[in-house]
């Protein structure tokens, strides 16, 4: 397997753009090559199967959504509270909505994984690692709540972001206010 991490990232980013714009049906190795401006066959050299390509896209989404340490540092200095959880979750929502192609691609991947056992295994592992990291961060930061609250926040934020990026009841409400309301309903001070 080729080991050029920059080329792999370039291909994954092109794949995410194709997935977000055209859905899973439009995602082919050839479409990724074209979107990346690379010779035909390049994507298949890096990702031998469709499941490998789709799984790599899931991993790349989380790489691109990683938080900025400069934003986290001042938050980490604050006293743990529900208000701090609100600010952390607002930052998550902000990152997701600032790069709409990433959550849209993730929604596409999750739907595709429901039909593809190989992708289901790969994506489930990636999503579980992300969830475990979120719980670990939450607990280590001393924030109120625990794994169950983090799980419920995942469900709520997925729905909020989905509503903002697709036709629905979205865009008629203040996203920051809705985020704060969700956190206050799901996380209680100890």
Phi, psi and omega in degrees: 000136178301146187241021179278102185295329179293318179293319178300316179295320178300315179294317180296318178297319177297319178297321178295320178297316179297314182299316180292324184276322189245351183080179184297328181294329181276351183275108174229163176302318180296319179295323177294315177303313182296316180295328180276350182070035183243161180298147176304137180100347181295311182299320181290338174289328181270326183231098189295331182231166177297318179297321178296319177297310181298318178297319178296326178294321176299315178297318182294325178304313183289328174298315183285338179268002182305141181288157176275122181301330179294333176278322182288326186305309180293330176294320182295339180278348183277159177289131179303132180195171175297323178299324177291319176301317178303314182293322175297314182292322175302320179295322176298311181299317178302314180297318181295316183282339178286336180233068188301336179295335182285308176294327177298317178296320179295319176300316178300315180298318181295320177295317179296322180295334178294340182251350185235103183304320180297315178292323179304315180296313181295310184291323178300319179297315179297314180294321179294319177299318178296317178296314179301320178295321178295316179296315180301314178301312182302312182292314181296329178283353180072024182286150178296147181093184182208212185301319182294320178294320177297318178300312180296322176296321175303311181301314183294316182289322175304316180293318179299313181294317178303316180296325180287329187261353181230166177300134181179206181272005184294175175069359175256006181226161179279114184298318178299316180294319178296320178299313179299319180297316178300312182297315181297328178285329188261339183237129179244148173295145180285000000 
